[in-house]
Amino acid sequence: MLSHWRQYLAISPFFVIFGVFSFFPVFYSLYLAFQRWDGMGTMQFVGLDQFRFLWDDPVFWMSIRNTLVIWVLSTVPTLFGALVLATLLHSVRRFKGFYRIALYIPNVTSIVAVSIFFGAVFSNNFGLVNAILGMVGISPVPWLSNPWLIKLVIALLMTWMWTGYNMIIYLAGLQAIPTQIYEAAKLDGAGPVRTFFQITMPIMRPIILFTVVISTINGLQSFSEPQVLFGSNAANPNLGGPGQAGLTTLLYFYQSAFVNNDYGYGAAIVWAFFVLIMVLVAVNWRLVQRGRKS
């Protein structure tokens, strides 16, 4: 092992950077979750008091509800739309590369720029959507002030950004399916719908499982979208929009740690949310795996 010290030395910068900026902060945040600290003074060990307060904190549970609603409203149409687009694109013969790039561009666009764009498009008074609705005689819709419409706009933003990413993954899976299987099914008299549900879906199930897990993790970590849409900063007490309808859990963590300077409580929020994400990932995994076995 020591004879390869030069190779280990060559790859050591990555592990040093990972340990300093990723590995250490994760476990240090766990340590902070049991402390009361404002970032400047002396830390005070409080044991499980942060988590007890968290359990009784109505704002925390409201942020959990907001996050789960936005996650459902964004993840379901994202994965369904990605699968439909991948299936359509798989059957296209011309300009396939152009369609791939066009559908994937939203995922590589700056999320801040996209959030600003959506904020302008769905603006209550001067938004493009309300202008179009006004042209057909429909009164303006309070997209960014109604509690449910706020969640819908954030979900639409996330759907627009992540559909192309999942579509590329599904398309790669579809292209890996041997054409002989479809030809045999066609000879047996199977139609397009039956072929899709009895051949394509079972073969694609591991890939769908992967996208469900990734979408669960990404969808529950919504932060920049509501922060940029509603100008969330230290001078804005109404974090997450009117009525805090867009206050996600990570945005509440940001408020607790970096606005209120309560780093211990912020760390407790993050670790409680991490446990919730792991539970939801495990549930989704079991559901998809159960469907695969059946």
mmCIF file of C-alpha atoms in Angstrom:
data_model
loop_
_atom_site.group_PDB
_atom_site.id
_atom_site.type_symbol
_atom_site.label_atom_id
_atom_site.label_comp_id
_atom_site.label_asym_id
_atom_site.label_seq_id
_atom_site.Cartn_x
_atom_site.Cartn_y
_atom_site.Cartn_z
ATOM 1 C CA MET A 1 0.000 0.000 0.000
ATOM 2 C CA LEU A 2 2.811 2.411 0.865
ATOM 3 C CA SER A 3 4.427 1.710 -2.486
ATOM 4 C CA HIS A 4 1.563 3.587 -4.134
ATOM 5 C CA TRP A 5 1.933 6.742 -2.042
ATOM 6 C CA ARG A 6 2.431 8.900 -5.128
ATOM 7 C CA GLN A 7 -0.964 7.865 -6.509
ATOM 8 C CA TYR A 8 -2.626 8.490 -3.147
ATOM 9 C CA LEU A 9 -0.916 11.858 -2.952
ATOM 10 C CA ALA A 10 -2.215 12.749 -6.414
ATOM 11 C CA ILE A 11 -5.836 12.115 -5.463
ATOM 12 C CA SER A 12 -5.553 13.478 -1.918
ATOM 13 C CA PRO A 13 -6.664 17.076 -2.770
ATOM 14 C CA PHE A 14 -10.181 15.841 -3.531
ATOM 15 C CA PHE A 15 -10.476 13.995 -0.223
ATOM 16 C CA VAL A 16 -8.995 16.900 1.725
ATOM 17 C CA ILE A 17 -11.469 19.359 0.181
ATOM 18 C CA PHE A 18 -14.341 16.898 0.664
ATOM 19 C CA GLY A 19 -13.396 16.327 4.306
ATOM 20 C CA VAL A 20 -13.008 20.026 5.130
ATOM 21 C CA PHE A 21 -16.019 21.443 3.258
ATOM 22 C CA SER A 22 -18.477 18.504 3.279
ATOM 23 C CA PHE A 23 -17.679 15.722 5.741
ATOM 24 C CA PHE A 24 -16.698 17.910 8.714
ATOM 25 C CA PRO A 25 -19.603 20.418 8.394
ATOM 26 C CA VAL A 26 -22.144 17.580 8.356
ATOM 27 C CA PHE A 27 -21.027 16.167 11.693
ATOM 28 C CA TYR A 28 -20.350 19.606 13.135
ATOM 29 C CA SER A 29 -23.990 20.518 12.403
ATOM 30 C CA LEU A 30 -25.042 17.430 14.375
ATOM 31 C CA TYR A 31 -22.943 18.691 17.272
ATOM 32 C CA LEU A 32 -24.566 22.146 16.931
ATOM 33 C CA ALA A 33 -28.038 20.612 17.136
ATOM 34 C CA PHE A 34 -27.414 19.961 20.857
ATOM 35 C CA GLN A 35 -26.043 23.465 21.523
ATOM 36 C CA ARG A 36 -27.482 26.957 21.845
ATOM 37 C CA TRP A 37 -25.230 29.307 19.876
ATOM 38 C CA ASP A 38 -25.667 32.651 18.149
ATOM 39 C CA GLY A 39 -22.506 32.343 16.085
ATOM 40 C CA MET A 40 -20.456 34.706 18.232
ATOM 41 C CA GLY A 41 -20.740 33.891 21.922
ATOM 42 C CA THR A 42 -20.034 30.764 23.934
ATOM 43 C CA MET A 43 -21.886 27.575 23.091
ATOM 44 C CA GLN A 44 -24.278 26.236 25.694
ATOM 45 C CA PHE A 45 -25.113 22.538 25.763
ATOM 46 C CA VAL A 46 -28.897 22.052 25.907
ATOM 47 C CA GLY A 47 -29.222 18.364 25.102
ATOM 48 C CA LEU A 48 -32.514 17.514 23.398
ATOM 49 C CA ASP A 49 -34.166 20.863 24.186
ATOM 50 C CA GLN A 50 -33.831 22.012 20.565
ATOM 51 C CA PHE A 51 -35.701 18.944 19.323
ATOM 52 C CA ARG A 52 -38.364 19.269 22.027
ATOM 53 C CA PHE A 53 -38.985 22.853 20.970
ATOM 54 C CA LEU A 54 -38.977 21.712 17.347
ATOM 55 C CA TRP A 55 -41.694 19.170 18.065
ATOM 56 C CA ASP A 56 -43.959 21.904 19.484
ATOM 57 C CA ASP A 57 -43.033 24.543 16.871
ATOM 58 C CA PRO A 58 -46.107 25.260 14.672
ATOM 59 C CA VAL A 59 -44.011 27.129 12.083
ATOM 60 C CA PHE A 60 -41.793 24.068 11.602
ATOM 61 C CA TRP A 61 -44.786 21.826 10.958
ATOM 62 C CA MET A 62 -46.279 24.412 8.624
ATOM 63 C CA SER A 63 -43.025 24.421 6.660
ATOM 64 C CA ILE A 64 -43.164 20.616 6.509
ATOM 65 C CA ARG A 65 -46.705 20.750 5.118
ATOM 66 C CA ASN A 66 -45.740 23.393 2.573
ATOM 67 C CA THR A 67 -42.735 21.359 1.470
ATOM 68 C CA LEU A 68 -44.726 18.131 1.099
ATOM 69 C CA VAL A 69 -47.496 19.834 -0.902
ATOM 70 C CA ILE A 70 -44.987 21.490 -3.248
ATOM 71 C CA TRP A 71 -43.132 18.182 -3.573
ATOM 72 C CA VAL A 72 -46.270 16.288 -4.608
ATOM 73 C CA LEU A 73 -47.433 19.048 -6.981
ATOM 74 C CA SER A 74 -44.034 19.087 -8.703
ATOM 75 C CA THR A 75 -42.775 15.489 -8.600
ATOM 76 C CA VAL A 76 -45.851 13.717 -10.001
ATOM 77 C CA PRO A 77 -46.208 15.863 -13.164
ATOM 78 C CA THR A 78 -42.426 16.020 -13.576
ATOM 79 C CA LEU A 79 -41.960 12.243 -13.726
ATOM 80 C CA PHE A 80 -45.129 11.648 -15.743
ATOM 81 C CA GLY A 81 -44.285 14.400 -18.234
ATOM 82 C CA ALA A 82 -40.685 13.199 -18.498
ATOM 83 C CA LEU A 83 -41.815 9.661 -19.318
ATOM 84 C CA VAL A 84 -44.302 10.888 -21.929
ATOM 85 C CA LEU A 85 -41.726 13.182 -23.557
ATOM 86 C CA ALA A 86 -39.095 10.426 -23.542
ATOM 87 C CA THR A 87 -41.521 8.025 -25.218
ATOM 88 C CA LEU A 88 -42.424 10.591 -27.879
ATOM 89 C CA LEU A 89 -38.802 11.562 -28.456
ATOM 90 C CA HIS A 90 -37.787 7.911 -28.712
ATOM 91 C CA SER A 91 -40.086 7.523 -31.714
ATOM 92 C CA VAL A 92 -38.818 10.668 -33.446
ATOM 93 C CA ARG A 93 -36.513 10.093 -36.393
ATOM 94 C CA ARG A 94 -35.412 13.638 -37.295
ATOM 95 C CA PHE A 95 -33.995 16.486 -35.182
ATOM 96 C CA LYS A 96 -33.705 14.216 -32.134
ATOM 97 C CA GLY A 97 -30.555 16.012 -30.937
ATOM 98 C CA PHE A 98 -32.271 19.395 -31.175
ATOM 99 C CA TYR A 99 -35.234 18.218 -29.101
ATOM 100 C CA ARG A 100 -32.922 16.757 -26.459
ATOM 101 C CA ILE A 101 -31.037 20.028 -26.068
ATOM 102 C CA ALA A 102 -34.217 22.130 -26.092
ATOM 103 C CA LEU A 103 -35.857 20.033 -23.367
ATOM 104 C CA TYR A 104 -32.702 19.823 -21.230
ATOM 105 C CA ILE A 105 -31.810 23.540 -21.304
ATOM 106 C CA PRO A 106 -34.140 24.469 -18.374
ATOM 107 C CA ASN A 107 -32.143 22.171 -16.071
ATOM 108 C CA VAL A 108 -28.854 23.981 -16.733
ATOM 109 C CA THR A 109 -30.385 27.460 -16.527
ATOM 110 C CA SER A 110 -29.670 29.473 -13.392
ATOM 111 C CA ILE A 111 -32.393 28.792 -10.852
ATOM 112 C CA VAL A 112 -32.231 32.431 -9.741
ATOM 113 C CA ALA A 113 -32.862 33.642 -13.298
ATOM 114 C CA VAL A 114 -35.717 31.186 -13.736
ATOM 115 C CA SER A 115 -37.299 32.234 -10.419
ATOM 116 C CA ILE A 116 -37.109 35.910 -11.396
ATOM 117 C CA PHE A 117 -38.673 35.049 -14.760
ATOM 118 C CA PHE A 118 -41.524 33.106 -13.155
ATOM 119 C CA GLY A 119 -42.069 35.923 -10.667
ATOM 120 C CA ALA A 120 -42.524 38.341 -13.575
ATOM 121 C CA VAL A 121 -44.720 35.991 -15.603
ATOM 122 C CA PHE A 122 -47.043 35.203 -12.675
ATOM 123 C CA SER A 123 -47.044 38.689 -11.152
ATOM 124 C CA ASN A 124 -50.462 39.628 -9.751
ATOM 125 C CA ASN A 125 -50.623 43.037 -11.413
ATOM 126 C CA PHE A 126 -48.326 43.028 -14.432
ATOM 127 C CA GLY A 127 -47.720 39.336 -15.135
ATOM 128 C CA LEU A 128 -47.878 37.865 -18.620
ATOM 129 C CA VAL A 129 -50.298 35.127 -17.512
ATOM 130 C CA ASN A 130 -52.807 37.602 -16.113
ATOM 131 C CA ALA A 131 -52.417 39.768 -19.219
ATOM 132 C CA ILE A 132 -53.362 36.794 -21.405
ATOM 133 C CA LEU A 133 -56.277 35.947 -19.106
ATOM 134 C CA GLY A 134 -57.443 39.556 -19.324
ATOM 135 C CA MET A 135 -57.500 39.353 -23.125
ATOM 136 C CA VAL A 136 -60.125 36.591 -22.901
ATOM 137 C CA GLY A 137 -62.169 38.370 -20.248
ATOM 138 C CA ILE A 138 -60.903 36.584 -17.128
ATOM 139 C CA SER A 139 -60.137 38.724 -14.092
ATOM 140 C CA PRO A 140 -56.561 38.705 -12.728
ATOM 141 C CA VAL A 141 -55.603 35.691 -10.635
ATOM 142 C CA PRO A 142 -53.638 36.292 -7.386
ATOM 143 C CA TRP A 143 -50.879 33.831 -8.271
ATOM 144 C CA LEU A 144 -48.385 35.159 -5.729
ATOM 145 C CA SER A 145 -50.751 35.968 -2.861
ATOM 146 C CA ASN A 146 -53.162 33.021 -2.681
ATOM 147 C CA PRO A 147 -51.740 30.267 -0.404
ATOM 148 C CA TRP A 148 -52.467 27.377 -2.786
ATOM 149 C CA LEU A 149 -51.531 29.277 -5.942
ATOM 150 C CA ILE A 150 -48.189 30.201 -4.368
ATOM 151 C CA LYS A 151 -47.424 26.512 -3.950
ATOM 152 C CA LEU A 152 -48.633 25.825 -7.481
ATOM 153 C CA VAL A 153 -46.319 28.454 -8.987
ATOM 154 C CA ILE A 154 -43.313 27.065 -7.088
ATOM 155 C CA ALA A 155 -44.265 23.544 -8.210
ATOM 156 C CA LEU A 156 -44.593 24.693 -11.843
ATOM 157 C CA LEU A 157 -41.145 26.263 -11.615
ATOM 158 C CA MET A 158 -39.621 23.038 -10.307
ATOM 159 C CA THR A 159 -41.485 20.967 -12.894
ATOM 160 C CA TRP A 160 -40.192 23.171 -15.703
ATOM 161 C CA MET A 161 -36.621 22.808 -14.483
ATOM 162 C CA TRP A 162 -36.503 19.059 -13.782
ATOM 163 C CA THR A 163 -38.688 17.485 -16.467
ATOM 164 C CA GLY A 164 -35.919 17.591 -19.069
ATOM 165 C CA TYR A 165 -33.393 16.036 -16.694
ATOM 166 C CA ASN A 166 -35.620 13.037 -15.989
ATOM 167 C CA MET A 167 -36.601 12.838 -19.642
ATOM 168 C CA ILE A 168 -32.959 12.296 -20.646
ATOM 169 C CA ILE A 169 -32.660 9.461 -18.118
ATOM 170 C CA TYR A 170 -35.854 7.807 -19.344
ATOM 171 C CA LEU A 171 -34.779 8.214 -22.962
ATOM 172 C CA ALA A 172 -31.487 6.455 -22.243
ATOM 173 C CA GLY A 173 -33.422 3.599 -20.659
ATOM 174 C CA LEU A 174 -35.800 3.326 -23.628
ATOM 175 C CA GLN A 175 -32.913 3.227 -26.078
ATOM 176 C CA ALA A 176 -31.351 0.341 -24.131
ATOM 177 C CA ILE A 177 -34.408 -1.893 -24.654
ATOM 178 C CA PRO A 178 -33.750 -4.358 -27.507
ATOM 179 C CA THR A 179 -35.980 -3.755 -30.530
ATOM 180 C CA GLN A 180 -36.485 -7.531 -30.886
ATOM 181 C CA ILE A 181 -38.748 -7.466 -27.820
ATOM 182 C CA TYR A 182 -41.078 -4.954 -29.441
ATOM 183 C CA GLU A 183 -41.031 -6.835 -32.710
ATOM 184 C CA ALA A 184 -42.004 -10.065 -30.945
ATOM 185 C CA ALA A 185 -44.808 -8.274 -29.104
ATOM 186 C CA LYS A 186 -46.059 -6.804 -32.378
ATOM 187 C CA LEU A 187 -46.128 -10.258 -33.961
ATOM 188 C CA ASP A 188 -48.170 -11.503 -31.009
ATOM 189 C CA GLY A 189 -50.738 -8.795 -31.680
ATOM 190 C CA ALA A 190 -49.907 -6.458 -28.805
ATOM 191 C CA GLY A 191 -50.964 -2.858 -29.396
ATOM 192 C CA PRO A 192 -49.029 0.290 -28.385
ATOM 193 C CA VAL A 193 -50.810 0.667 -25.036
ATOM 194 C CA ARG A 194 -50.385 -2.973 -24.049
ATOM 195 C CA THR A 195 -46.754 -2.919 -25.178
ATOM 196 C CA PHE A 196 -46.072 0.162 -23.086
ATOM 197 C CA PHE A 197 -47.591 -1.166 -19.862
ATOM 198 C CA GLN A 198 -46.527 -4.815 -20.149
ATOM 199 C CA ILE A 199 -43.074 -4.443 -21.715
ATOM 200 C CA THR A 200 -41.746 -0.909 -21.444
ATOM 201 C CA MET A 201 -42.843 -0.178 -17.869
ATOM 202 C CA PRO A 202 -41.540 -3.432 -16.290
ATOM 203 C CA ILE A 203 -38.161 -3.047 -18.007
ATOM 204 C CA MET A 204 -37.973 0.637 -17.074
ATOM 205 C CA ARG A 205 -38.945 0.062 -13.428
ATOM 206 C CA PRO A 206 -35.369 0.233 -12.003
ATOM 207 C CA ILE A 207 -34.828 3.525 -13.842
ATOM 208 C CA ILE A 208 -38.163 4.843 -12.617
ATOM 209 C CA LEU A 209 -37.139 3.863 -9.087
ATOM 210 C CA PHE A 210 -33.938 5.866 -9.483
ATOM 211 C CA THR A 211 -35.790 8.957 -10.710
ATOM 212 C CA VAL A 212 -38.370 8.658 -7.916
ATOM 213 C CA VAL A 213 -35.620 8.598 -5.279
ATOM 214 C CA ILE A 214 -33.690 11.478 -6.860
ATOM 215 C CA SER A 215 -36.865 13.519 -7.380
ATOM 216 C CA THR A 216 -37.872 12.925 -3.760
ATOM 217 C CA ILE A 217 -34.533 14.217 -2.501
ATOM 218 C CA ASN A 218 -34.427 17.196 -4.878
ATOM 219 C CA GLY A 219 -38.107 18.067 -4.529
ATOM 220 C CA LEU A 220 -37.981 18.217 -0.740
ATOM 221 C CA GLN A 221 -34.967 20.543 -0.813
ATOM 222 C CA SER A 222 -36.771 23.483 -2.407
ATOM 223 C CA PHE A 223 -35.126 26.666 -1.166
ATOM 224 C CA SER A 224 -34.021 29.065 -3.877
ATOM 225 C CA GLU A 225 -37.406 29.093 -5.614
ATOM 226 C CA PRO A 226 -39.476 30.659 -2.798
ATOM 227 C CA GLN A 227 -36.525 32.712 -1.570
ATOM 228 C CA VAL A 228 -36.060 34.472 -4.913
ATOM 229 C CA LEU A 229 -39.758 34.620 -5.812
ATOM 230 C CA PHE A 230 -40.660 36.496 -2.631
ATOM 231 C CA GLY A 231 -37.452 38.419 -1.995
ATOM 232 C CA SER A 232 -36.719 36.625 1.264
ATOM 233 C CA ASN A 233 -34.043 38.424 3.282
ATOM 234 C CA ALA A 234 -33.387 39.709 6.767
ATOM 235 C CA ALA A 235 -35.513 42.808 6.133
ATOM 236 C CA ASN A 236 -38.522 40.736 5.044
ATOM 237 C CA PRO A 237 -40.291 39.188 8.058
ATOM 238 C CA ASN A 238 -42.940 37.553 5.852
ATOM 239 C CA LEU A 239 -40.608 34.781 4.732
ATOM 240 C CA GLY A 240 -42.051 32.553 2.021
ATOM 241 C CA GLY A 241 -44.633 34.983 0.680
ATOM 242 C CA PRO A 242 -48.006 36.144 2.066
ATOM 243 C CA GLY A 243 -49.077 33.999 4.970
ATOM 244 C CA GLN A 244 -45.778 32.123 4.661
ATOM 245 C CA ALA A 245 -47.521 29.834 2.170
ATOM 246 C CA GLY A 246 -44.213 29.266 0.373
ATOM 247 C CA LEU A 247 -42.130 28.771 3.511
ATOM 248 C CA THR A 248 -40.325 25.485 2.915
ATOM 249 C CA THR A 249 -38.355 23.668 5.596
ATOM 250 C CA LEU A 250 -34.958 24.669 4.217
ATOM 251 C CA LEU A 251 -36.136 28.277 3.986
ATOM 252 C CA TYR A 252 -37.190 28.071 7.633
ATOM 253 C CA PHE A 253 -33.748 26.695 8.447
ATOM 254 C CA TYR A 254 -32.238 29.709 6.648
ATOM 255 C CA GLN A 255 -34.410 32.047 8.689
ATOM 256 C CA SER A 256 -33.541 30.386 11.996
ATOM 257 C CA ALA A 257 -29.799 30.101 11.408
ATOM 258 C CA PHE A 258 -28.850 33.110 9.282
ATOM 259 C CA VAL A 259 -31.607 35.640 10.007
ATOM 260 C CA ASN A 260 -32.272 34.926 13.693
ATOM 261 C CA ASN A 261 -28.679 33.753 14.346
ATOM 262 C CA ASP A 262 -29.902 30.642 16.146
ATOM 263 C CA TYR A 263 -27.472 28.128 14.668
ATOM 264 C CA GLY A 264 -28.273 25.358 17.113
ATOM 265 C CA TYR A 265 -31.966 25.410 16.287
ATOM 266 C CA GLY A 266 -31.180 25.659 12.580
ATOM 267 C CA ALA A 267 -29.050 22.525 12.836
ATOM 268 C CA ALA A 268 -31.876 20.728 14.650
ATOM 269 C CA ILE A 269 -34.272 21.655 11.827
ATOM 270 C CA VAL A 270 -31.883 20.293 9.197
ATOM 271 C CA TRP A 271 -31.329 16.980 10.974
ATOM 272 C CA ALA A 272 -35.036 16.453 11.630
ATOM 273 C CA PHE A 273 -35.693 17.193 7.972
ATOM 274 C CA PHE A 274 -32.941 14.779 6.945
ATOM 275 C CA VAL A 275 -34.700 12.003 8.862
ATOM 276 C CA LEU A 276 -37.981 12.874 7.107
ATOM 277 C CA ILE A 277 -36.309 12.715 3.690
ATOM 278 C CA MET A 278 -34.805 9.308 4.476
ATOM 279 C CA VAL A 279 -38.208 8.013 5.592
ATOM 280 C CA LEU A 280 -39.916 9.220 2.414
ATOM 281 C CA VAL A 281 -37.140 7.799 0.230
ATOM 282 C CA ALA A 282 -37.477 4.440 1.987
ATOM 283 C CA VAL A 283 -41.262 4.476 1.536
ATOM 284 C CA ASN A 284 -40.979 5.285 -2.180
ATOM 285 C CA TRP A 285 -38.335 2.585 -2.574
ATOM 286 C CA ARG A 286 -40.550 -0.047 -0.944
ATOM 287 C CA LEU A 287 -43.586 0.954 -2.999
ATOM 288 C CA VAL A 288 -41.743 0.726 -6.308
ATOM 289 C CA GLN A 289 -39.975 -2.485 -5.321
ATOM 290 C CA ARG A 290 -43.286 -4.043 -4.236
ATOM 291 C CA GLY A 291 -44.753 -3.180 -7.618
ATOM 292 C CA ARG A 292 -41.727 -4.735 -9.292
ATOM 293 C CA LYS A 293 -42.132 -8.030 -7.388
ATOM 294 C CA SER A 294 -45.839 -8.202 -8.103
#
